[in-house]
Coordinates of N, CA and C in Angstrom, one line a residue:
M1160 N -32.1 -12.2 -16.3 CA -31.7 -13.4 -15.6 C -30.5 -14.0 -15.9
H1161 N -29.9 -13.8 -17.2 CA -28.6 -13.9 -17.5 C -28.0 -13.3 -16.9
T1162 N -28.3 -11.6 -16.7 CA -27.2 -10.8 -16.0 C -26.6 -11.2 -14.6
I1163 N -27.8 -11.3 -13.6 CA -28.0 -11.9 -12.6 C -27.0 -13.0 -12.4
L1164 N -27.0 -13.9 -13.1 CA -26.2 -15.3 -13.3 C -24.7 -15.2 -13.3
S1165 N -24.6 -14.0 -14.1 CA -23.4 -13.7 -14.9 C -22.9 -12.9 -13.3
M1166 N -23.0 -12.3 -12.4 CA -22.9 -11.3 -11.2 C -22.5 -12.4 -10.4
C1167 N -23.6 -13.4 -10.1 CA -23.4 -14.2 -9.0 C -22.1 -15.2 -9.4
N1168 N -21.9 -15.6 -10.7 CA -20.4 -16.3 -11.0 C -19.5 -15.5 -10.8
Y1169 N -19.5 -14.0 -11.2 CA -18.4 -13.1 -11.1 C -17.8 -13.3 -9.8
M1170 N -19.0 -13.2 -8.7 CA -18.7 -13.1 -7.2 C -18.0 -14.4 -6.6
S1171 N -18.5 -15.4 -7.0 CA -18.2 -16.7 -6.9 C -16.8 -16.8 -7.1
V1172 N -16.5 -16.6 -8.3 CA -14.8 -16.5 -8.9 C -13.9 -15.5 -8.0
S1173 N -14.6 -14.4 -8.0 CA -13.8 -13.4 -7.1 C -13.6 -13.8 -5.8
K1174 N -14.7 -14.3 -5.1 CA -14.3 -14.8 -3.5 C -13.3 -16.4 -3.5
T1175 N -13.7 -17.1 -4.3 CA -12.4 -18.4 -4.9 C -11.1 -17.5 -4.7
R1176 N -10.9 -16.7 -6.0 CA -9.4 -16.4 -5.8 C -9.0 -15.3 -4.6
Q1177 N -10.0 -14.6 -4.1 CA -9.5 -14.2 -2.8 C -9.0 -15.1 -1.6
L1178 N -10.1 -15.9 -1.6 CA -9.7 -17.3 -0.4 C -8.4 -17.9 -0.8
L1179 N -7.8 -18.2 -2.3 CA -6.7 -18.8 -2.4 C -4.9 -17.5 -1.9
V1180 N -5.4 -16.1 -2.5 CA -4.8 -15.1 -2.2 C -4.4 -15.2 -0.7
D1181 N -5.5 -15.2 0.1 CA -5.5 -15.1 1.8 C -4.8 -16.1 2.6
V1182 N -5.0 -17.3 1.8 CA -4.4 -18.7 2.3 C -2.9 -18.5 2.0
A1183 N -2.6 -18.2 0.7 CA -1.5 -18.1 0.4 C -0.4 -17.2 1.1
R1184 N -1.2 -15.9 1.2 CA -0.5 -15.2 2.5 C -0.1 -15.4 3.4
Q1185 N -0.9 -16.2 4.2 CA -1.0 -16.9 5.5 C 0.4 -18.0 5.6
L1186 N 0.4 -18.5 4.8 CA 1.0 -19.8 4.5 C 2.7 -19.2 4.1
F1187 N 2.9 -18.2 3.3 CA 4.1 -17.2 3.1 C 4.4 -17.0 4.3
A1188 N 3.7 -15.8 5.0 CA 3.9 -15.6 6.1 C 4.7 -16.4 7.4
K1189 N 4.2 -17.6 7.6 CA 4.5 -18.6 8.3 C 5.8 -19.6 8.0
Q1190 N 5.9 -19.7 7.0 CA 6.8 -20.6 6.5 C 8.0 -19.8 5.3
G1191 N 7.2 -18.9 4.7 CA 8.1 -18.2 3.8 C 8.1 -18.6 2.5
L1192 N 8.3 -17.6 1.4 CA 7.9 -17.8 0.1 C 8.7 -19.4 -0.6
E1193 N 10.1 -19.2 -0.2 CA 10.9 -20.7 -0.9 C 10.4 -22.0 -0.2
N1194 N 9.7 -21.7 1.1 CA 9.3 -23.0 1.7 C 7.7 -23.7 1.3
T1195 N 7.4 -22.7 0.8 CA 5.6 -22.8 0.1 C 5.6 -23.6 -0.6
T1196 N 4.9 -24.5 -1.3 CA 4.5 -25.4 -2.4 C 3.2 -24.7 -3.2
M1197 N 3.0 -24.9 -4.0 CA 1.7 -24.7 -4.8 C 0.7 -25.5 -4.3
N1198 N 1.2 -27.0 -4.0 CA 0.1 -28.0 -3.3 C -0.2 -28.0 -1.8
D1199 N 0.8 -26.9 -1.1 CA 0.6 -26.8 0.1 C -0.6 -25.8 0.1
I1200 N -0.7 -24.6 -0.8 CA -1.7 -23.5 -0.8 C -3.0 -24.4 -1.2
A1201 N -3.0 -25.6 -2.1 CA -4.0 -25.9 -2.6 C -4.8 -26.7 -1.5
L1202 N -4.2 -27.3 -0.5 CA -4.4 -28.5 0.5 C -4.9 -27.5 1.4
A1203 N -4.1 -26.4 2.0 CA -4.5 -25.2 2.7 C -5.9 -24.6 2.4
S1204 N -6.4 -24.3 1.1 CA -7.3 -23.9 0.6 C -8.6 -24.7 1.0
G1205 N -8.2 -26.2 0.4 CA -9.7 -27.2 0.3 C -9.7 -26.6 -1.0
K1206 N -9.6 -26.1 -1.8 CA -10.0 -26.3 -3.2 C -9.0 -27.1 -4.2
G1207 N -8.1 -27.7 -3.9 CA -7.4 -28.5 -4.9 C -6.2 -27.7 -6.0
R1208 N -5.6 -29.0 -6.2 CA -4.7 -28.0 -7.4 C -5.5 -27.8 -8.8
R1209 N -6.2 -28.1 -8.8 CA -6.7 -27.8 -10.3 C -7.2 -26.5 -10.1
T1210 N -8.0 -26.3 -9.1 CA -8.9 -25.0 -8.9 C -7.6 -23.7 -8.8
L1211 N -6.8 -24.2 -8.2 CA -5.6 -23.2 -7.8 C -4.8 -22.8 -9.3
Y1212 N -4.7 -23.9 -9.9 CA -4.2 -23.7 -11.3 C -4.9 -22.9 -12.3
T1213 N -6.1 -22.9 -12.1 CA -6.9 -22.3 -12.9 C -6.7 -20.9 -12.7
Y1214 N -6.5 -20.8 -11.2 CA -6.2 -18.9 -11.4 C -4.8 -18.3 -11.3
F1215 N -4.1 -19.3 -10.9 CA -2.5 -19.0 -10.8 C -1.4 -20.3 -11.4
K1216 N -0.8 -19.5 -12.3 CA 0.1 -20.7 -13.0 C 1.2 -20.9 -12.3
S1217 N 1.8 -20.2 -11.4 CA 3.0 -20.3 -10.5 C 2.9 -19.7 -9.1
K1218 N 3.7 -20.3 -8.3 CA 3.7 -19.6 -6.9 C 3.8 -18.0 -7.1
E1219 N 5.1 -17.5 -8.3 CA 5.7 -16.5 -8.3 C 3.9 -15.1 -8.5
E1220 N 3.4 -16.0 -9.6 CA 2.0 -15.2 -9.9 C 1.4 -15.4 -8.5
I1221 N 0.8 -16.2 -7.9 CA 0.3 -15.7 -6.8 C 1.0 -15.2 -5.6
Y1222 N 2.1 -14.9 -5.5 CA 3.1 -14.3 -4.5 C 2.5 -12.6 -4.8
N1223 N 2.7 -12.7 -6.4 CA 2.5 -10.9 -7.1 C 1.2 -10.7 -6.6
A1224 N 0.0 -11.7 -6.5 CA -1.3 -11.3 -6.2 C -1.3 -10.8 -4.5
V1225 N -0.7 -11.6 -4.2 CA -0.7 -11.5 -2.3 C -0.4 -10.1 -1.9
I1226 N 1.3 -9.9 -2.7 CA 1.7 -8.4 -2.8 C 0.3 -7.1 -3.0
E1227 N 0.0 -7.5 -4.2 CA -0.8 -6.6 -5.1 C -2.2 -6.5 -3.9
S1228 N -2.8 -7.4 -3.1 CA -3.9 -7.3 -2.3 C -3.3 -6.7 -0.9
E1229 N -2.1 -6.9 -0.5 CA -1.9 -5.6 0.7 C -1.7 -4.3 0.4
L1230 N -1.5 -4.2 -1.1 CA -1.1 -2.6 -1.3 C -2.4 -2.3 -1.6
E1231 N -3.3 -3.0 -1.8 CA -4.7 -2.4 -2.3 C -5.4 -1.9 -1.2
R1232 N -5.1 -2.9 0.2 CA -5.4 -2.6 1.7 C -5.0 -1.2 2.1
L1233 N -3.7 -0.6 1.6 CA -2.9 0.3 1.9 C -3.7 1.5 1.0
S1234 N -3.8 1.3 -0.1 CA -4.6 2.4 -1.0 C -5.9 2.7 -1.2
D1235 N -6.4 1.9 -0.4 CA -8.2 1.8 0.2 C -8.2 3.1 1.7
K1236 N -7.0 3.0 2.4 CA -6.9 3.9 3.6 C -6.6 4.9 3.4
L1237 N -5.7 4.9 2.0 CA -5.2 6.4 1.8 C -6.3 7.5 1.1
D1238 N -7.2 6.2 0.1 CA -8.4 7.0 -0.1 C -9.5 7.7 0.7
E1239 N -9.5 6.8 1.8 CA -10.3 7.3 2.8 C -9.9 8.3 3.3
V1240 N -8.4 9.0 3.8 CA -8.2 10.3 4.3 C -8.4 11.3 3.2
A1241 N -8.1 11.1 1.6 CA -8.0 12.2 0.9 C -9.5 12.2 0.9
A1242 N -10.7 11.5 1.2 CA -11.6 12.1 0.7 C -12.2 12.7 2.1
K1243 N -11.6 13.0 3.2 CA -12.0 13.5 4.4 C -12.1 15.2 4.3
K1244 N -12.7 15.7 4.9 CA -13.2 17.1 4.7 C -12.4 17.6 5.7
I1245 N -10.7 17.7 5.6 CA -10.0 18.7 6.4 C -9.2 19.4 5.6
R1246 N -8.8 20.2 6.5 CA -7.8 21.3 5.5 C -6.4 20.5 5.0
P1247 N -6.3 21.2 3.3 CA -5.2 20.3 2.7 C -3.8 19.9 3.4
Q1248 N -3.6 21.1 3.9 CA -2.4 20.4 4.9 C -2.6 19.4 5.8
D1249 N -3.9 19.6 6.6 CA -3.5 18.5 7.6 C -4.0 17.2 6.6
K1250 N -4.3 17.3 5.5 CA -4.7 16.0 5.0 C -3.0 15.2 4.5
V1251 N -2.2 16.4 4.2 CA -0.9 16.0 3.6 C -0.3 15.0 4.8
I1252 N -0.2 16.0 6.0 CA 0.4 15.4 7.0 C -0.3 13.4 7.5
E1253 N -1.7 13.6 7.2 CA -2.4 12.4 7.9 C -2.1 11.5 6.4
L1254 N -2.0 11.6 5.2 CA -1.4 10.8 3.9 C -0.5 10.2 4.4
I1255 N 1.0 11.1 5.0 CA 2.2 10.5 5.1 C 1.9 9.6 6.3
Y1256 N 1.5 9.8 7.2 CA 1.4 9.0 8.3 C 0.9 7.7 8.3
T1257 N -0.1 7.6 7.1 CA -1.0 6.8 7.4 C -0.3 5.4 6.1
H1258 N 0.1 6.1 5.0 CA 0.9 5.4 4.4 C 2.4 4.4 5.3
L1259 N 3.0 5.3 6.1 CA 4.2 4.8 6.8 C 3.8 3.7 7.9
S1260 N 2.5 3.8 8.5 CA 2.1 3.1 9.5 C 1.4 1.9 8.9
M1261 N 0.8 2.0 8.1 CA 0.1 0.9 6.9 C 1.1 0.0 6.8
I1262 N 2.6 0.4 5.9 CA 3.5 -0.2 5.5 C 3.9 -1.2 6.6
R1263 N 4.5 -0.7 8.0 CA 4.9 -1.1 8.9 C 4.1 -2.0 9.4
E1264 N 2.6 -2.2 9.4 CA 1.7 -3.0 9.8 C 1.3 -4.2 8.7
T1265 N 1.8 -4.3 7.5 CA 1.6 -4.7 6.5 C 3.0 -5.6 6.8
V1266 N 4.2 -5.3 6.6 CA 5.2 -6.1 7.2 C 5.2 -6.9 8.7
V1267 N 4.8 -6.3 9.6 CA 4.9 -6.7 10.7 C 3.8 -8.3 10.9
R1268 N 2.6 -7.9 10.1 CA 1.6 -9.2 10.3 C 2.1 -10.0 9.2
N1269 N 2.9 -9.8 8.6 CA 3.2 -10.9 7.3 C 4.3 -11.6 7.6
G1270 N 4.8 -12.0 9.1 CA 5.8 -12.7 9.3 C 6.9 -12.6 8.1
N1271 N 7.5 -13.9 8.3 CA 8.6 -14.4 6.9 C 8.3 -13.8 5.7
L1272 N 7.5 -13.1 5.3 CA 7.0 -12.3 4.4 C 7.6 -11.1 4.2
R1273 N 8.2 -10.6 5.5 CA 9.2 -9.6 5.8 C 10.0 -9.4 4.6
A1274 N 10.9 -10.4 4.9 CA 12.1 -10.7 4.3 C 11.8 -10.4 2.9
E1275 N 10.9 -10.8 2.2 CA 10.4 -10.8 0.7 C 10.5 -9.5 0.3
F1276 N 10.0 -8.5 1.3 CA 9.7 -7.7 1.1 C 10.6 -6.6 0.3
F1277 N 12.2 -6.9 1.2 CA 13.3 -6.2 1.2 C 14.2 -7.4 0.1
R1278 N 14.3 -8.5 0.7 CA 15.3 -9.1 -0.3 C 15.0 -9.2 -2.0
N1279 N 13.7 -9.4 -2.3 CA 13.4 -9.3 -3.7 C 12.8 -7.8 -3.9
I1280 N 13.4 -7.0 -3.9 CA 13.1 -5.6 -4.0 C 12.6 -5.0 -5.4
W1281 N 13.4 -5.6 -6.3 CA 12.9 -5.4 -7.6 C 11.7 -6.0 -8.3
R1282 N 11.1 -7.1 -7.8 CA 9.9 -7.9 -8.0 C 8.8 -6.8 -7.0
V1283 N 8.8 -6.5 -6.2 CA 7.9 -5.6 -5.0 C 7.5 -4.6 -6.0
E1284 N 9.0 -4.1 -6.3 CA 9.2 -2.9 -7.0 C 8.1 -2.6 -8.2
N1285 N 7.9 -3.7 -8.8 CA 7.2 -4.1 -10.5 C 5.6 -4.1 -9.8
V1286 N 5.4 -4.9 -8.9 CA 4.0 -5.0 -8.4 C 3.4 -3.8 -8.0
R1287 N 4.0 -2.6 -7.0 CA 3.4 -1.9 -6.7 C 3.6 -0.6 -7.6
K1288 N 4.1 -0.8 -8.8 CA 4.0 0.6 -9.6 C 2.5 1.3 -9.6
N1289 N 1.4 0.0 -10.1 CA 0.0 0.8 -10.0 C -0.1 1.9 -8.5
F1290 N 0.3 1.1 -7.4 CA 0.2 1.9 -6.1 C 0.6 2.9 -6.3
D1291 N 1.7 3.0 -6.7 CA 2.7 4.1 -6.8 C 2.1 5.5 -7.5
D1292 N 1.6 4.8 -8.3 CA 0.7 6.0 -9.7 C -0.4 6.4 -8.9
A1293 N -0.8 5.5 -8.5 CA -2.4 6.0 -7.7 C -2.1 7.3 -6.8
E1294 N -1.0 7.1 -5.7 CA -0.5 7.5 -4.6 C 0.0 8.9 -5.2
I1295 N 0.5 9.1 -5.9 CA 1.3 10.2 -6.4 C -0.3 11.3 -7.2
D1296 N -0.9 10.5 -7.7 CA -2.2 11.1 -8.0 C -3.3 12.0 -7.0
L1297 N -3.1 10.8 -6.0 CA -3.7 11.4 -4.7 C -3.1 12.7 -4.2
F1298 N -1.8 13.0 -3.7 CA -1.2 13.8 -3.7 C -1.1 14.9 -4.4
R1299 N -1.4 14.9 -6.0 CA -1.5 15.9 -6.8 C -2.7 16.9 -6.6
K1300 N -3.6 15.6 -6.3 CA -5.2 16.2 -6.1 C -4.9 17.1 -4.8
V1301 N -4.6 16.7 -3.8 CA -4.5 17.5 -2.7 C -3.7 18.9 -2.6
Y1302 N -2.8 18.7 -3.3 CA -2.0 19.6 -3.6 C -2.5 21.0 -4.6
T1303 N -3.4 20.2 -5.4 CA -4.1 21.4 -6.4 C -4.9 22.1 -5.4
E1304 N -5.9 21.4 -4.6 CA -6.9 21.8 -3.8 C -6.3 22.9 -2.7
G1305 N -4.9 22.7 -2.1 CA -4.3 23.6 -1.5 C -4.1 24.7 -2.3
K1306 N -3.5 24.5 -3.2 CA -3.1 25.7 -4.1 C -4.3 26.8 -4.2
A1307 N -5.0 26.2 -4.6 CA -6.5 26.8 -5.1 C -7.2 27.3 -3.7
D1308 N -7.0 27.1 -2.9 CA -7.3 27.3 -1.7 C -6.4 28.5 -0.8
G1309 N -5.1 28.9 -1.7 CA -4.3 29.6 -1.0 C -3.4 29.1 0.0
E1310 N -3.2 28.0 0.2 CA -2.8 27.3 1.6 C -1.2 27.2 1.1
F1311 N -1.0 26.4 -0.2 CA 0.1 26.1 -0.6 C 0.5 26.9 -1.8
D1312 N 2.1 27.5 -2.1 CA 2.5 28.1 -2.9 C 3.6 27.4 -3.5
I1313 N 2.6 26.6 -4.6 CA 3.6 25.5 -5.4 C 3.4 25.9 -6.9
D1314 N 4.5 26.1 -7.6 CA 4.8 26.3 -8.6 C 4.3 25.2 -9.9
N1315 N 4.5 23.8 -9.3 CA 4.6 22.9 -10.4 C 4.0 21.5 -9.3
V1316 N 2.6 21.2 -9.5 CA 2.2 20.4 -8.4 C 2.7 18.8 -8.9
E1317 N 2.7 18.8 -10.1 CA 3.2 17.2 -10.4 C 4.5 17.0 -9.6
L1318 N 5.6 18.2 -9.9 CA 7.1 17.5 -9.5 C 6.5 17.6 -7.9
V1319 N 6.2 18.4 -7.1 CA 6.1 18.0 -6.1 C 5.1 17.1 -5.3
A1320 N 4.7 16.5 -6.0 CA 3.4 15.2 -5.7 C 4.8 14.3 -5.9
D1321 N 5.5 14.3 -7.1 CA 6.3 13.3 -7.4 C 7.6 13.3 -6.2
I1322 N 7.9 14.0 -5.6 CA 8.7 14.2 -4.8 C 8.7 13.8 -3.1
T1323 N 7.0 14.5 -3.1 CA 6.6 13.9 -1.7 C 6.4 12.4 -1.7
H1324 N 6.1 11.7 -2.8 CA 5.8 10.4 -2.7 C 7.1 9.7 -2.5
Y1325 N 8.4 10.0 -3.4 CA 9.5 9.2 -3.4 C 10.0 9.5 -1.9
C1326 N 10.1 10.8 -1.0 CA 10.2 10.8 -0.3 C 9.7 9.8 0.9
I1327 N 8.5 9.8 1.0 CA 8.1 8.8 1.7 C 8.2 7.4 2.0
K1328 N 8.4 7.3 0.2 CA 8.8 5.7 0.0 C 10.5 5.6 0.7
G1329 N 11.2 6.3 0.5 CA 12.6 6.6 1.1 C 12.4 5.9 3.0
L1330 N 11.4 6.8 3.2 CA 11.3 6.3 4.7 C 10.7 5.4 5.3
E1331 N 10.2 4.3 4.4 CA 9.6 3.2 4.6 C 10.2 2.0 5.3
V1332 N 11.4 1.8 5.1 CA 12.4 0.8 5.8 C 12.9 1.5 7.1
P1333 N 13.4 2.6 7.4 CA 14.0 2.9 8.7 C 12.8 3.2 9.7
Y1334 N 11.2 3.7 8.9 CA 10.3 3.7 9.7 C 10.0 2.5 10.7
I1335 N 10.0 1.5 9.7 CA 9.8 0.1 10.0 C 10.5 -0.3 11.0
Y1336 N 11.9 -0.4 10.9 CA 12.6 -0.5 12.2 C 13.1 0.0 13.0
G1337 N 12.5 1.4 13.5 CA 12.1 2.3 14.5 C 13.5 3.4 14.6
R1338 N 13.7 3.5 13.5 CA 15.3 4.5 13.4 C 15.0 5.5 13.4
I1339 N 13.6 6.1 13.1 CA 13.2 7.5 13.2 C 12.6 8.1 14.1
A1340 N 12.9 9.0 14.7 CA 12.4 9.2 16.0 C 12.3 8.1 17.2
H1341 N 13.2 7.4 17.5 CA 13.0 6.1 18.2 C 12.4 6.8 19.4
G1342 N 11.7 6.0 20.0 CA 11.0 6.2 21.2 C 9.9 7.3 22.0
M1343 N 9.6 8.2 20.4 CA 8.8 9.0 20.2 C 7.6 8.7 19.7
T1344 N 6.3 9.1 20.7 CA 4.9 8.8 19.7 C 4.5 9.7 18.8
E1345 N 3.8 9.2 17.8 CA 3.2 9.7 16.7 C 2.5 11.2 16.8
E1346 N 1.9 11.1 17.6 CA 1.8 12.7 18.2 C 2.7 13.4 18.6
A1347 N 3.6 12.8 19.5 CA 4.8 13.8 19.5 C 5.5 14.2 18.1
T1348 N 5.7 13.6 17.4 CA 6.1 13.8 16.2 C 5.7 15.0 15.0
K1349 N 4.6 14.3 15.0 CA 3.5 15.3 13.8 C 3.9 16.9 13.9
P1350 N 3.9 17.7 15.2 CA 4.2 18.9 14.9 C 5.7 19.5 14.1
Q1351 N 6.7 18.5 14.3 CA 7.7 18.9 13.9 C 7.7 18.6 12.3
V1352 N 6.8 17.3 12.1 CA 6.8 16.9 10.7 C 6.3 17.8 9.9
A1353 N 5.1 18.7 10.6 CA 4.1 19.5 9.9 C 5.3 20.7 9.3
K1354 N 5.9 21.2 10.5 CA 7.0 22.2 10.4 C 7.3 22.0 9.1
V1355 N 8.4 20.9 8.8 CA 8.9 20.7 7.7 C 8.1 20.9 6.1
V1356 N 7.3 19.7 6.4 CA 6.4 19.7 5.1 C 5.7 21.1 4.7
Y1357 N 4.9 21.9 5.7 CA 4.5 23.0 5.4 C 5.5 24.1 5.2
G1358 N 6.6 23.9 5.3 CA 8.0 25.1 4.9 C 8.2 24.3 3.7
A1359 N 8.4 23.5 3.2 CA 8.5 23.1 1.8 C 7.3 23.3 0.7
L1360 N 6.3 23.6 1.6 CA 5.3 23.6 0.7 C 5.0 25.3 0.5
G1361 N 5.6 25.9 1.0 CA 5.3 27.4 0.9 C 3.9 27.6 1.3
K1362 N 4.0 27.3 2.2 CA 2.4 27.5 3.4 C 2.1 29.0 3.5
L1363 N 0.8 29.3 2.8 CA 0.8 31.1 2.9 C -0.5 31.4 3.9
N1364 N -0.9 30.5 4.4 CA -2.3 30.3 5.3 C -1.4 30.2 6.7
K1365 N -1.5 30.8 7.3 CA -0.8 30.3 8.6 C -2.0 30.4 9.7
K1366 N -3.1 30.4 9.9 CA -4.3 30.7 10.9 C -4.6 29.4 11.3

């Protein structure tokens, strides 16, 4: 009985915290970070200032939680792709496009939060470190799988995974603003991107 009660309490705490994060995200997106106060978040959530400060000590802390929550959505989607029963080289391409499309979706759906993603890049960088590490680990696993299957000619999986991650990260801003392959559909660009990626990975099996 004690365990069940503990689980119920944990779920209640988790739901309350997520509610506060969701409300804060919507306010940040609508009004911007600077124009949103802790009192605004407390009122909009219907939980009151005491409850809000139980979970978050400052607006900056809840902003970090918003960014973490958005990155968790992206991370979950990448995990889904990595778990697919498809060839390693196809998985790499899908991971790249999933990352970029989800980042763009996140920025677009968050309105004024968009400015904060780029204006305060160091804060975002600090918050997204765990996500970056997890993504690099995903690429390491896919490359290890592909190397074992004879699909990739890779000497150093760790190095190639690092390079892949930072190359994709560098494409985020131009991709969001439509500066890459302007006017082209995703399906139209994939074959060319695949050529570049497969060439870099030293693809052995061209069946």
